[in-house]
Amino acid sequence: MNINKLIRPSVLNLKKYSSARDEFSDKKDDFQFMDANENPFDTEYNRYPDPYQKSLKKKLADLKMISDENIVLGNGSDEILDLIIRVFCEPQKDEILSLSPSYGMYEVLAQINNVTYKTCRLNSEFQLDVKALLNEVSINTKMIILCSPNNPSGALLQVASIKKVLDDFKGIVVIDEAYIDFSANSSFINELAHYENLIVTQTFSKAAGLAGIRLGVCYASQAICKAINKIKLPYNVNTLTQQKALQFLENIDKMKSQIEIIKSERSVLFKVLESLNYVEKVYPSDANFILVKVDDANKRYQELLNFGIVVRNRTNEEMCENCLRISVGNPQENQKLIYVLKEIDR
């Protein structure tokens, strides 16, 4: 597959902006940097950050066992998704195809970029109907976005179904793996060598517990990463974020321990929820949340709120009538949640 044929011509022909750190980045103690109009007084952060986050990418590449040229970092995965759309989708012409229900930001980003957004409804088990999805593909469909594990269902899409899409669709396939760390399945990063049109996005906001630093990751072919780097803003990931992420990656055992606790707590919550009279269905989850169908979502949402517990009311989403999405908390938070869930069941 020739990726360049999928990239927007205006992006392909774009002359990339060259920042001061693009032109010279070899920092030496005896050098004076008088090229970027920075404040010369050392405040720790008076210098611009590394625009390509080399140290952070190298660490990530070692952990994921891929090349750092297969990585792009962004200000949250939402920025990464926006960049991907801008690289490949021609406004007022191309289409993005995704699933319903799924993460609502995909449609927002499509609208911002003036790109048509279409969806294919998941089946009753929140799984992908590959034939139905591919039937929705038109001559203008440039990209398919699949969230797995999906939000708000928590369901991991079947690997065979995703591979079928990758095999049969001749455009870009984006797999949003924001919640993959809570699943027993491995990431599609391992498939990058087999599918040149594959892009995998992940985030430091969920399992890593670093939502506040806003760091998203794109894993893709070198050709795709080169195109994204061409259009991204020069200093899109700040120095503080890079430092904090590197500190985290030096001690990922802490994250692994927290993930195991969350998965264990998820199982406990699942059983409790199934036992409640007002709960009609608890959907299996490979994420750090559980989707629950209740008798009256608006009523139960307000009752939880009255006890100081905020969940997400998803009743207005397709296939989610009277559904609440409940994030798995820490053991103490879950104890309070369980107490309240039982109280309102009396």
PDB file of C-alpha atoms in Angstrom, residues 48-336:
ATOM      1  CA  TYR A  48      11.555  25.594  24.552  1.00  0.00           C
ATOM      2  CA  PRO A  49      10.949  21.849  24.994  1.00  0.00           C
ATOM      3  CA  ASP A  50      12.354  19.202  22.667  1.00  0.00           C
ATOM      4  CA  PRO A  51       9.879  19.373  19.747  1.00  0.00           C
ATOM      5  CA  TYR A  52      10.295  15.658  19.011  1.00  0.00           C
ATOM      6  CA  GLN A  53      10.479  14.405  22.609  1.00  0.00           C
ATOM      7  CA  LYS A  54      13.501  12.231  21.739  1.00  0.00           C
ATOM      8  CA  SER A  55      14.272  10.939  25.249  1.00  0.00           C
ATOM      9  CA  LEU A  56      10.646  10.099  25.947  1.00  0.00           C
ATOM     10  CA  LYS A  57      10.173   8.394  22.585  1.00  0.00           C
ATOM     11  CA  LYS A  58      13.317   6.327  23.053  1.00  0.00           C
ATOM     12  CA  LYS A  59      12.080   5.081  26.412  1.00  0.00           C
ATOM     13  CA  LEU A  60       8.656   4.263  24.982  1.00  0.00           C
ATOM     14  CA  ALA A  61      10.214   2.550  21.967  1.00  0.00           C
ATOM     15  CA  ASP A  62      12.332   0.339  24.221  1.00  0.00           C
ATOM     16  CA  LEU A  63       9.285  -0.635  26.285  1.00  0.00           C
ATOM     17  CA  LYS A  64       7.096  -1.337  23.235  1.00  0.00           C
ATOM     18  CA  MET A  65       9.968  -2.958  21.307  1.00  0.00           C
ATOM     19  CA  ILE A  66       9.510  -0.796  18.215  1.00  0.00           C
ATOM     20  CA  SER A  67      11.454   2.013  16.577  1.00  0.00           C
ATOM     21  CA  ASP A  68      11.102   5.536  17.921  1.00  0.00           C
ATOM     22  CA  GLU A  69      10.346   6.522  14.310  1.00  0.00           C
ATOM     23  CA  ASN A  70       7.030   4.686  14.735  1.00  0.00           C
ATOM     24  CA  ILE A  71       5.907   7.061  17.508  1.00  0.00           C
ATOM     25  CA  VAL A  72       4.285  10.494  17.566  1.00  0.00           C
ATOM     26  CA  LEU A  73       3.380  12.192  20.854  1.00  0.00           C
ATOM     27  CA  GLY A  74       0.616  14.720  21.333  1.00  0.00           C
ATOM     28  CA  ASN A  75      -1.238  16.887  23.812  1.00  0.00           C
ATOM     29  CA  GLY A  76      -3.592  14.068  24.759  1.00  0.00           C
ATOM     30  CA  SER A  77      -4.844  11.449  22.311  1.00  0.00           C
ATOM     31  CA  ASP A  78      -7.538  13.907  21.176  1.00  0.00           C
ATOM     32  CA  GLU A  79      -4.823  16.043  19.560  1.00  0.00           C
ATOM     33  CA  ILE A  80      -3.341  12.909  17.995  1.00  0.00           C
ATOM     34  CA  LEU A  81      -6.732  11.998  16.490  1.00  0.00           C
ATOM     35  CA  ASP A  82      -7.205  15.537  15.209  1.00  0.00           C
ATOM     36  CA  LEU A  83      -3.779  15.441  13.537  1.00  0.00           C
ATOM     37  CA  ILE A  84      -4.547  12.089  11.917  1.00  0.00           C
ATOM     38  CA  ILE A  85      -7.787  13.436  10.458  1.00  0.00           C
ATOM     39  CA  ARG A  86      -6.027  16.549   9.142  1.00  0.00           C
ATOM     40  CA  VAL A  87      -3.301  14.489   7.467  1.00  0.00           C
ATOM     41  CA  PHE A  88      -5.648  12.156   5.590  1.00  0.00           C
ATOM     42  CA  CYS A  89      -9.145  13.632   5.271  1.00  0.00           C
ATOM     43  CA  GLU A  90      -9.964  16.286   2.685  1.00  0.00           C
ATOM     44  CA  PRO A  91     -12.624  18.697   4.053  1.00  0.00           C
ATOM     45  CA  GLN A  92     -16.032  18.538   2.348  1.00  0.00           C
ATOM     46  CA  LYS A  93     -14.984  15.430   0.437  1.00  0.00           C
ATOM     47  CA  ASP A  94     -13.692  12.529   2.522  1.00  0.00           C
ATOM     48  CA  GLU A  95     -15.599  10.467   5.087  1.00  0.00           C
ATOM     49  CA  ILE A  96     -14.789   8.882   8.427  1.00  0.00           C
ATOM     50  CA  LEU A  97     -16.586   5.675   9.385  1.00  0.00           C
ATOM     51  CA  SER A  98     -16.843   4.546  12.994  1.00  0.00           C
ATOM     52  CA  LEU A  99     -19.111   2.595  15.339  1.00  0.00           C
ATOM     53  CA  SER A 100     -22.183   3.411  17.372  1.00  0.00           C
ATOM     54  CA  PRO A 101     -22.155   3.745  20.272  1.00  0.00           C
ATOM     55  CA  SER A 102     -18.560   4.845  20.715  1.00  0.00           C
ATOM     56  CA  TYR A 103     -16.399   7.746  21.880  1.00  0.00           C
ATOM     57  CA  GLY A 104     -18.211  10.974  21.047  1.00  0.00           C
ATOM     58  CA  MET A 105     -15.068  12.994  20.330  1.00  0.00           C
ATOM     59  CA  TYR A 106     -14.585  11.273  16.958  1.00  0.00           C
ATOM     60  CA  GLU A 107     -17.667  12.976  15.574  1.00  0.00           C
ATOM     61  CA  VAL A 108     -16.700  16.329  17.101  1.00  0.00           C
ATOM     62  CA  LEU A 109     -13.242  16.173  15.501  1.00  0.00           C
ATOM     63  CA  ALA A 110     -14.779  15.238  12.157  1.00  0.00           C
ATOM     64  CA  GLN A 111     -17.136  18.217  12.356  1.00  0.00           C
ATOM     65  CA  ILE A 112     -14.293  20.571  13.316  1.00  0.00           C
ATOM     66  CA  ASN A 113     -12.395  19.414  10.230  1.00  0.00           C
ATOM     67  CA  ASN A 114     -15.514  19.600   8.023  1.00  0.00           C
ATOM     68  CA  VAL A 115     -15.347  15.876   7.255  1.00  0.00           C
ATOM     69  CA  THR A 116     -18.440  13.663   6.925  1.00  0.00           C
ATOM     70  CA  TYR A 117     -18.861  11.278   9.855  1.00  0.00           C
ATOM     71  CA  LYS A 118     -20.813   8.023   9.506  1.00  0.00           C
ATOM     72  CA  THR A 119     -21.402   5.183  11.943  1.00  0.00           C
ATOM     73  CA  CYS A 120     -22.263   1.496  11.846  1.00  0.00           C
ATOM     74  CA  ARG A 121     -24.358   0.164  14.715  1.00  0.00           C
ATOM     75  CA  LEU A 122     -22.795  -2.509  16.909  1.00  0.00           C
ATOM     76  CA  ASN A 123     -24.701  -5.736  17.549  1.00  0.00           C
ATOM     77  CA  SER A 124     -26.572  -6.475  20.789  1.00  0.00           C
ATOM     78  CA  GLU A 125     -23.336  -7.639  22.457  1.00  0.00           C
ATOM     79  CA  PHE A 126     -21.575  -4.426  21.428  1.00  0.00           C
ATOM     80  CA  GLN A 127     -19.481  -6.315  18.897  1.00  0.00           C
ATOM     81  CA  LEU A 128     -18.508  -5.327  15.385  1.00  0.00           C
ATOM     82  CA  ASP A 129     -20.505  -6.625  12.428  1.00  0.00           C
ATOM     83  CA  VAL A 130     -17.712  -6.557   9.840  1.00  0.00           C
ATOM     84  CA  LYS A 131     -19.967  -7.122   6.844  1.00  0.00           C
ATOM     85  CA  ALA A 132     -22.295  -4.310   7.878  1.00  0.00           C
ATOM     86  CA  LEU A 133     -19.352  -1.983   8.506  1.00  0.00           C
ATOM     87  CA  LEU A 134     -17.720  -2.658   5.140  1.00  0.00           C
ATOM     88  CA  ASN A 135     -21.081  -2.211   3.419  1.00  0.00           C
ATOM     89  CA  GLU A 136     -21.050   1.375   4.717  1.00  0.00           C
ATOM     90  CA  VAL A 137     -17.733   2.091   2.977  1.00  0.00           C
ATOM     91  CA  SER A 138     -18.089   4.450   0.022  1.00  0.00           C
ATOM     92  CA  ILE A 139     -15.649   5.804  -2.532  1.00  0.00           C
ATOM     93  CA  ASN A 140     -15.049   8.755  -0.167  1.00  0.00           C
ATOM     94  CA  THR A 141     -14.416   6.727   2.997  1.00  0.00           C
ATOM     95  CA  LYS A 142     -10.817   7.533   3.859  1.00  0.00           C
ATOM     96  CA  MET A 143     -10.681   6.330   7.462  1.00  0.00           C
ATOM     97  CA  ILE A 144     -12.263   3.843   9.877  1.00  0.00           C
ATOM     98  CA  ILE A 145     -11.940   4.465  13.631  1.00  0.00           C
ATOM     99  CA  LEU A 146     -12.431   1.547  16.010  1.00  0.00           C
ATOM    100  CA  CYS A 147     -12.339   1.965  19.784  1.00  0.00           C
ATOM    101  CA  SER A 148     -11.246  -1.239  21.526  1.00  0.00           C
ATOM    102  CA  PRO A 149     -12.015  -1.706  24.372  1.00  0.00           C
ATOM    103  CA  ASN A 150     -14.930   0.431  23.346  1.00  0.00           C
ATOM    104  CA  ASN A 151     -16.377   3.360  25.232  1.00  0.00           C
ATOM    105  CA  PRO A 152     -19.079   3.325  26.654  1.00  0.00           C
ATOM    106  CA  SER A 153     -19.601  -0.449  26.468  1.00  0.00           C
ATOM    107  CA  GLY A 154     -16.225  -1.584  27.812  1.00  0.00           C
ATOM    108  CA  ALA A 155     -16.257  -4.444  25.286  1.00  0.00           C
ATOM    109  CA  LEU A 156     -13.061  -5.491  23.563  1.00  0.00           C
ATOM    110  CA  LEU A 157     -13.716  -5.852  19.853  1.00  0.00           C
ATOM    111  CA  GLN A 158     -12.908  -9.306  18.504  1.00  0.00           C
ATOM    112  CA  VAL A 159      -9.375  -9.461  17.109  1.00  0.00           C
ATOM    113  CA  ALA A 160     -10.455 -11.457  14.054  1.00  0.00           C
ATOM    114  CA  SER A 161     -13.050  -8.802  13.188  1.00  0.00           C
ATOM    115  CA  ILE A 162     -10.500  -5.989  13.381  1.00  0.00           C
ATOM    116  CA  LYS A 163      -8.035  -7.930  11.236  1.00  0.00           C
ATOM    117  CA  LYS A 164     -10.750  -8.510   8.648  1.00  0.00           C
ATOM    118  CA  VAL A 165     -11.294  -4.750   8.451  1.00  0.00           C
ATOM    119  CA  LEU A 166      -7.554  -4.166   8.102  1.00  0.00           C
ATOM    120  CA  ASP A 167      -7.336  -6.759   5.338  1.00  0.00           C
ATOM    121  CA  ASP A 168     -10.328  -5.558   3.321  1.00  0.00           C
ATOM    122  CA  PHE A 169     -10.375  -1.779   3.771  1.00  0.00           C
ATOM    123  CA  LYS A 170      -7.947   0.166   1.591  1.00  0.00           C
ATOM    124  CA  GLY A 171      -7.902   3.309   3.696  1.00  0.00           C
ATOM    125  CA  ILE A 172      -6.554   4.201   7.144  1.00  0.00           C
ATOM    126  CA  VAL A 173      -7.680   2.140  10.147  1.00  0.00           C
ATOM    127  CA  VAL A 174      -7.289   3.814  13.538  1.00  0.00           C
ATOM    128  CA  ILE A 175      -7.597   1.644  16.647  1.00  0.00           C
ATOM    129  CA  ASP A 176      -8.140   3.712  19.774  1.00  0.00           C
ATOM    130  CA  GLU A 177      -6.672   1.672  22.638  1.00  0.00           C
ATOM    131  CA  ALA A 178      -7.181   4.111  25.503  1.00  0.00           C
ATOM    132  CA  TYR A 179      -8.279   1.218  27.770  1.00  0.00           C
ATOM    133  CA  ILE A 180      -6.147  -1.651  26.433  1.00  0.00           C
ATOM    134  CA  ASP A 181      -4.089  -1.954  29.644  1.00  0.00           C
ATOM    135  CA  PHE A 182      -7.170  -3.190  31.519  1.00  0.00           C
ATOM    136  CA  SER A 183      -7.690  -6.013  29.033  1.00  0.00           C
ATOM    137  CA  ALA A 184      -6.111  -9.462  28.908  1.00  0.00           C
ATOM    138  CA  ASN A 185      -5.510  -9.014  25.170  1.00  0.00           C
ATOM    139  CA  SER A 186      -2.320  -7.596  23.707  1.00  0.00           C
ATOM    140  CA  SER A 187      -2.151  -4.327  21.800  1.00  0.00           C
ATOM    141  CA  PHE A 188      -2.435  -4.035  18.023  1.00  0.00           C
ATOM    142  CA  ILE A 189       0.961  -2.320  18.174  1.00  0.00           C
ATOM    143  CA  ASN A 190       2.281  -5.836  17.581  1.00  0.00           C
ATOM    144  CA  GLU A 191       0.571  -5.796  14.156  1.00  0.00           C
ATOM    145  CA  LEU A 192       2.158  -2.598  12.831  1.00  0.00           C
ATOM    146  CA  ALA A 193       4.674  -4.519  10.730  1.00  0.00           C
ATOM    147  CA  HIS A 194       1.840  -6.388   8.977  1.00  0.00           C
ATOM    148  CA  TYR A 195      -0.484  -3.461   8.217  1.00  0.00           C
ATOM    149  CA  GLU A 196       0.946  -0.251   6.785  1.00  0.00           C
ATOM    150  CA  ASN A 197      -2.470   1.431   7.020  1.00  0.00           C
ATOM    151  CA  LEU A 198      -2.792   0.752  10.759  1.00  0.00           C
ATOM    152  CA  ILE A 199      -2.607   3.493  13.388  1.00  0.00           C
ATOM    153  CA  VAL A 200      -2.854   2.695  17.105  1.00  0.00           C
ATOM    154  CA  THR A 201      -3.540   5.456  19.608  1.00  0.00           C
ATOM    155  CA  GLN A 202      -2.996   5.181  23.339  1.00  0.00           C
ATOM    156  CA  THR A 203      -2.964   7.574  26.270  1.00  0.00           C
ATOM    157  CA  PHE A 204      -1.272   8.275  29.589  1.00  0.00           C
ATOM    158  CA  SER A 205      -4.650   9.378  30.999  1.00  0.00           C
ATOM    159  CA  LYS A 206      -6.092   6.018  32.044  1.00  0.00           C
ATOM    160  CA  ALA A 207      -3.879   3.187  33.302  1.00  0.00           C
ATOM    161  CA  ALA A 208      -0.878   5.455  33.806  1.00  0.00           C
ATOM    162  CA  GLY A 209      -2.932   7.753  36.035  1.00  0.00           C
ATOM    163  CA  LEU A 210      -1.562  10.883  34.362  1.00  0.00           C
ATOM    164  CA  ALA A 211      -4.670  12.501  32.881  1.00  0.00           C
ATOM    165  CA  GLY A 212      -3.473  15.868  34.189  1.00  0.00           C
ATOM    166  CA  ILE A 213      -0.299  15.986  32.084  1.00  0.00           C
ATOM    167  CA  ARG A 214      -2.189  15.496  28.765  1.00  0.00           C
ATOM    168  CA  LEU A 215      -0.068  13.022  26.832  1.00  0.00           C
ATOM    169  CA  GLY A 216      -1.322  10.905  23.951  1.00  0.00           C
ATOM    170  CA  VAL A 217       0.622   8.482  21.763  1.00  0.00           C
ATOM    171  CA  CYS A 218       0.352   7.460  18.125  1.00  0.00           C
ATOM    172  CA  TYR A 219       2.011   4.251  16.922  1.00  0.00           C
ATOM    173  CA  ALA A 220       2.155   3.866  13.153  1.00  0.00           C
ATOM    174  CA  SER A 221       4.390   3.316  10.137  1.00  0.00           C
ATOM    175  CA  GLN A 222       7.300   5.685   9.607  1.00  0.00           C
ATOM    176  CA  ALA A 223       5.537   7.179   6.583  1.00  0.00           C
ATOM    177  CA  ILE A 224       2.454   8.042   8.649  1.00  0.00           C
ATOM    178  CA  CYS A 225       4.491   9.399  11.571  1.00  0.00           C
ATOM    179  CA  LYS A 226       6.518  11.560   9.192  1.00  0.00           C
ATOM    180  CA  ALA A 227       3.331  13.056   7.758  1.00  0.00           C
ATOM    181  CA  ILE A 228       1.874  13.770  11.216  1.00  0.00           C
ATOM    182  CA  ASN A 229       5.120  15.395  12.382  1.00  0.00           C
ATOM    183  CA  LYS A 230       4.918  17.617   9.317  1.00  0.00           C
ATOM    184  CA  ILE A 231       1.708  19.312  10.494  1.00  0.00           C
ATOM    185  CA  LYS A 232       1.882  19.176  14.283  1.00  0.00           C
ATOM    186  CA  LEU A 233       2.655  22.364  16.178  1.00  0.00           C
ATOM    187  CA  PRO A 234       6.400  22.670  16.928  1.00  0.00           C
ATOM    188  CA  TYR A 235       6.248  22.421  20.732  1.00  0.00           C
ATOM    189  CA  ASN A 236       2.993  20.541  21.304  1.00  0.00           C
ATOM    190  CA  VAL A 237       4.258  18.532  24.324  1.00  0.00           C
ATOM    191  CA  ASN A 238       5.634  20.773  27.039  1.00  0.00           C
ATOM    192  CA  THR A 239       8.748  20.233  29.148  1.00  0.00           C
ATOM    193  CA  LEU A 240       6.842  19.430  32.348  1.00  0.00           C
ATOM    194  CA  THR A 241       4.802  16.746  30.590  1.00  0.00           C
ATOM    195  CA  GLN A 242       7.911  15.165  29.090  1.00  0.00           C
ATOM    196  CA  GLN A 243       9.679  15.140  32.456  1.00  0.00           C
ATOM    197  CA  LYS A 244       6.712  13.649  34.319  1.00  0.00           C
ATOM    198  CA  ALA A 245       6.161  10.958  31.675  1.00  0.00           C
ATOM    199  CA  LEU A 246       9.834   9.937  31.806  1.00  0.00           C
ATOM    200  CA  GLN A 247       9.669   9.690  35.610  1.00  0.00           C
ATOM    201  CA  PHE A 248       6.606   7.480  35.284  1.00  0.00           C
ATOM    202  CA  LEU A 249       8.236   5.176  32.728  1.00  0.00           C
ATOM    203  CA  GLU A 250      11.117   4.575  35.115  1.00  0.00           C
ATOM    204  CA  ASN A 251       8.674   2.916  37.524  1.00  0.00           C
ATOM    205  CA  ILE A 252       5.873   1.272  35.525  1.00  0.00           C
ATOM    206  CA  ASP A 253       5.646  -1.562  38.074  1.00  0.00           C
ATOM    207  CA  LYS A 254       3.525   0.792  40.165  1.00  0.00           C
ATOM    208  CA  MET A 255       1.074   1.119  37.269  1.00  0.00           C
ATOM    209  CA  LYS A 256       0.965  -2.642  36.780  1.00  0.00           C
ATOM    210  CA  SER A 257       0.117  -3.086  40.455  1.00  0.00           C
ATOM    211  CA  GLN A 258      -2.674  -0.508  40.243  1.00  0.00           C
ATOM    212  CA  ILE A 259      -4.086  -2.167  37.127  1.00  0.00           C
ATOM    213  CA  GLU A 260      -4.370  -5.489  38.949  1.00  0.00           C
ATOM    214  CA  ILE A 261      -6.207  -3.784  41.808  1.00  0.00           C
ATOM    215  CA  ILE A 262      -8.597  -2.084  39.367  1.00  0.00           C
ATOM    216  CA  LYS A 263      -9.290  -5.370  37.575  1.00  0.00           C
ATOM    217  CA  SER A 264      -9.940  -7.123  40.890  1.00  0.00           C
ATOM    218  CA  GLU A 265     -12.244  -4.319  42.052  1.00  0.00           C
ATOM    219  CA  ARG A 266     -14.016  -4.443  38.685  1.00  0.00           C
ATOM    220  CA  SER A 267     -14.890  -8.095  39.323  1.00  0.00           C
ATOM    221  CA  VAL A 268     -16.223  -7.274  42.791  1.00  0.00           C
ATOM    222  CA  LEU A 269     -18.384  -4.443  41.466  1.00  0.00           C
ATOM    223  CA  PHE A 270     -19.670  -6.626  38.635  1.00  0.00           C
ATOM    224  CA  LYS A 271     -20.989  -9.232  41.085  1.00  0.00           C
ATOM    225  CA  VAL A 272     -22.584  -6.647  43.362  1.00  0.00           C
ATOM    226  CA  LEU A 273     -24.280  -4.887  40.466  1.00  0.00           C
ATOM    227  CA  GLU A 274     -25.686  -8.159  39.151  1.00  0.00           C
ATOM    228  CA  SER A 275     -27.320  -8.790  42.534  1.00  0.00           C
ATOM    229  CA  LEU A 276     -29.309  -5.552  42.629  1.00  0.00           C
ATOM    230  CA  ASN A 277     -33.049  -5.586  41.895  1.00  0.00           C
ATOM    231  CA  TYR A 278     -33.045  -2.387  39.840  1.00  0.00           C
ATOM    232  CA  VAL A 279     -30.176  -3.564  37.612  1.00  0.00           C
ATOM    233  CA  GLU A 280     -31.384  -5.236  34.427  1.00  0.00           C
ATOM    234  CA  LYS A 281     -28.007  -6.042  32.854  1.00  0.00           C
ATOM    235  CA  VAL A 282     -24.310  -5.633  33.590  1.00  0.00           C
ATOM    236  CA  TYR A 283     -22.205  -5.640  30.439  1.00  0.00           C
ATOM    237  CA  PRO A 284     -18.827  -7.448  30.447  1.00  0.00           C
ATOM    238  CA  SER A 285     -15.930  -4.997  30.512  1.00  0.00           C
ATOM    239  CA  ASP A 286     -12.279  -5.030  29.466  1.00  0.00           C
ATOM    240  CA  ALA A 287     -11.899  -1.410  30.564  1.00  0.00           C
ATOM    241  CA  ASN A 288     -11.720   0.419  33.901  1.00  0.00           C
ATOM    242  CA  PHE A 289     -15.464   1.050  33.910  1.00  0.00           C
ATOM    243  CA  ILE A 290     -18.686  -0.935  33.765  1.00  0.00           C
ATOM    244  CA  LEU A 291     -21.800  -0.202  31.715  1.00  0.00           C
ATOM    245  CA  VAL A 292     -24.982  -1.017  33.633  1.00  0.00           C
ATOM    246  CA  LYS A 293     -28.574  -1.091  32.403  1.00  0.00           C
ATOM    247  CA  VAL A 294     -30.999  -0.093  35.161  1.00  0.00           C
ATOM    248  CA  ASP A 295     -34.743   0.382  35.434  1.00  0.00           C
ATOM    249  CA  ASP A 296     -34.560   4.198  35.330  1.00  0.00           C
ATOM    250  CA  ALA A 297     -31.177   5.781  34.609  1.00  0.00           C
ATOM    251  CA  ASN A 298     -32.240   9.347  35.420  1.00  0.00           C
ATOM    252  CA  LYS A 299     -33.654   8.293  38.778  1.00  0.00           C
ATOM    253  CA  ARG A 300     -30.681   6.122  39.763  1.00  0.00           C
ATOM    254  CA  TYR A 301     -28.192   8.767  38.592  1.00  0.00           C
ATOM    255  CA  GLN A 302     -29.835  11.357  40.861  1.00  0.00           C
ATOM    256  CA  GLU A 303     -29.976   8.950  43.808  1.00  0.00           C
ATOM    257  CA  LEU A 304     -26.243   8.285  43.517  1.00  0.00           C
ATOM    258  CA  LEU A 305     -25.620  12.018  43.199  1.00  0.00           C
ATOM    259  CA  ASN A 306     -27.592  12.610  46.399  1.00  0.00           C
ATOM    260  CA  PHE A 307     -25.031  10.419  48.171  1.00  0.00           C
ATOM    261  CA  GLY A 308     -22.142  12.349  46.619  1.00  0.00           C
ATOM    262  CA  ILE A 309     -21.285   9.811  43.909  1.00  0.00           C
ATOM    263  CA  VAL A 310     -20.978  11.007  40.311  1.00  0.00           C
ATOM    264  CA  VAL A 311     -21.341   8.477  37.496  1.00  0.00           C
ATOM    265  CA  ARG A 312     -22.040   8.990  33.778  1.00  0.00           C
ATOM    266  CA  ASN A 313     -25.618   8.842  32.561  1.00  0.00           C
ATOM    267  CA  ARG A 314     -25.483   7.376  29.033  1.00  0.00           C
ATOM    268  CA  THR A 315     -29.230   6.926  28.535  1.00  0.00           C
ATOM    269  CA  ASN A 316     -29.352   9.272  25.524  1.00  0.00           C
ATOM    270  CA  GLU A 317     -26.766   7.319  23.527  1.00  0.00           C
ATOM    271  CA  GLU A 318     -27.761   4.770  20.900  1.00  0.00           C
ATOM    272  CA  MET A 319     -28.228   1.278  22.406  1.00  0.00           C
ATOM    273  CA  CYS A 320     -27.670   2.706  25.903  1.00  0.00           C
ATOM    274  CA  GLU A 321     -31.185   3.567  27.050  1.00  0.00           C
ATOM    275  CA  ASN A 322     -31.300   3.555  30.876  1.00  0.00           C
ATOM    276  CA  CYS A 323     -27.577   2.821  31.079  1.00  0.00           C
ATOM    277  CA  LEU A 324     -25.107   4.226  33.571  1.00  0.00           C
ATOM    278  CA  ARG A 325     -21.350   4.062  33.086  1.00  0.00           C
ATOM    279  CA  ILE A 326     -19.512   3.582  36.365  1.00  0.00           C
ATOM    280  CA  SER A 327     -15.750   4.034  36.642  1.00  0.00           C
ATOM    281  CA  VAL A 328     -13.948   1.568  38.891  1.00  0.00           C
ATOM    282  CA  GLY A 329     -12.597   3.500  41.868  1.00  0.00           C
ATOM    283  CA  ASN A 330      -9.995   2.621  44.464  1.00  0.00           C
ATOM    284  CA  PRO A 331     -10.998   0.084  47.152  1.00  0.00           C
ATOM    285  CA  GLN A 332     -12.232   2.771  49.552  1.00  0.00           C
ATOM    286  CA  GLU A 333     -14.311   4.522  46.893  1.00  0.00           C
ATOM    287  CA  ASN A 334     -15.785   1.218  45.771  1.00  0.00           C
ATOM    288  CA  GLN A 335     -16.753   0.308  49.327  1.00  0.00           C
ATOM    289  CA  LYS A 336     -18.777   3.525  49.572  1.00  0.00           C
TER     290      LYS A 336
END
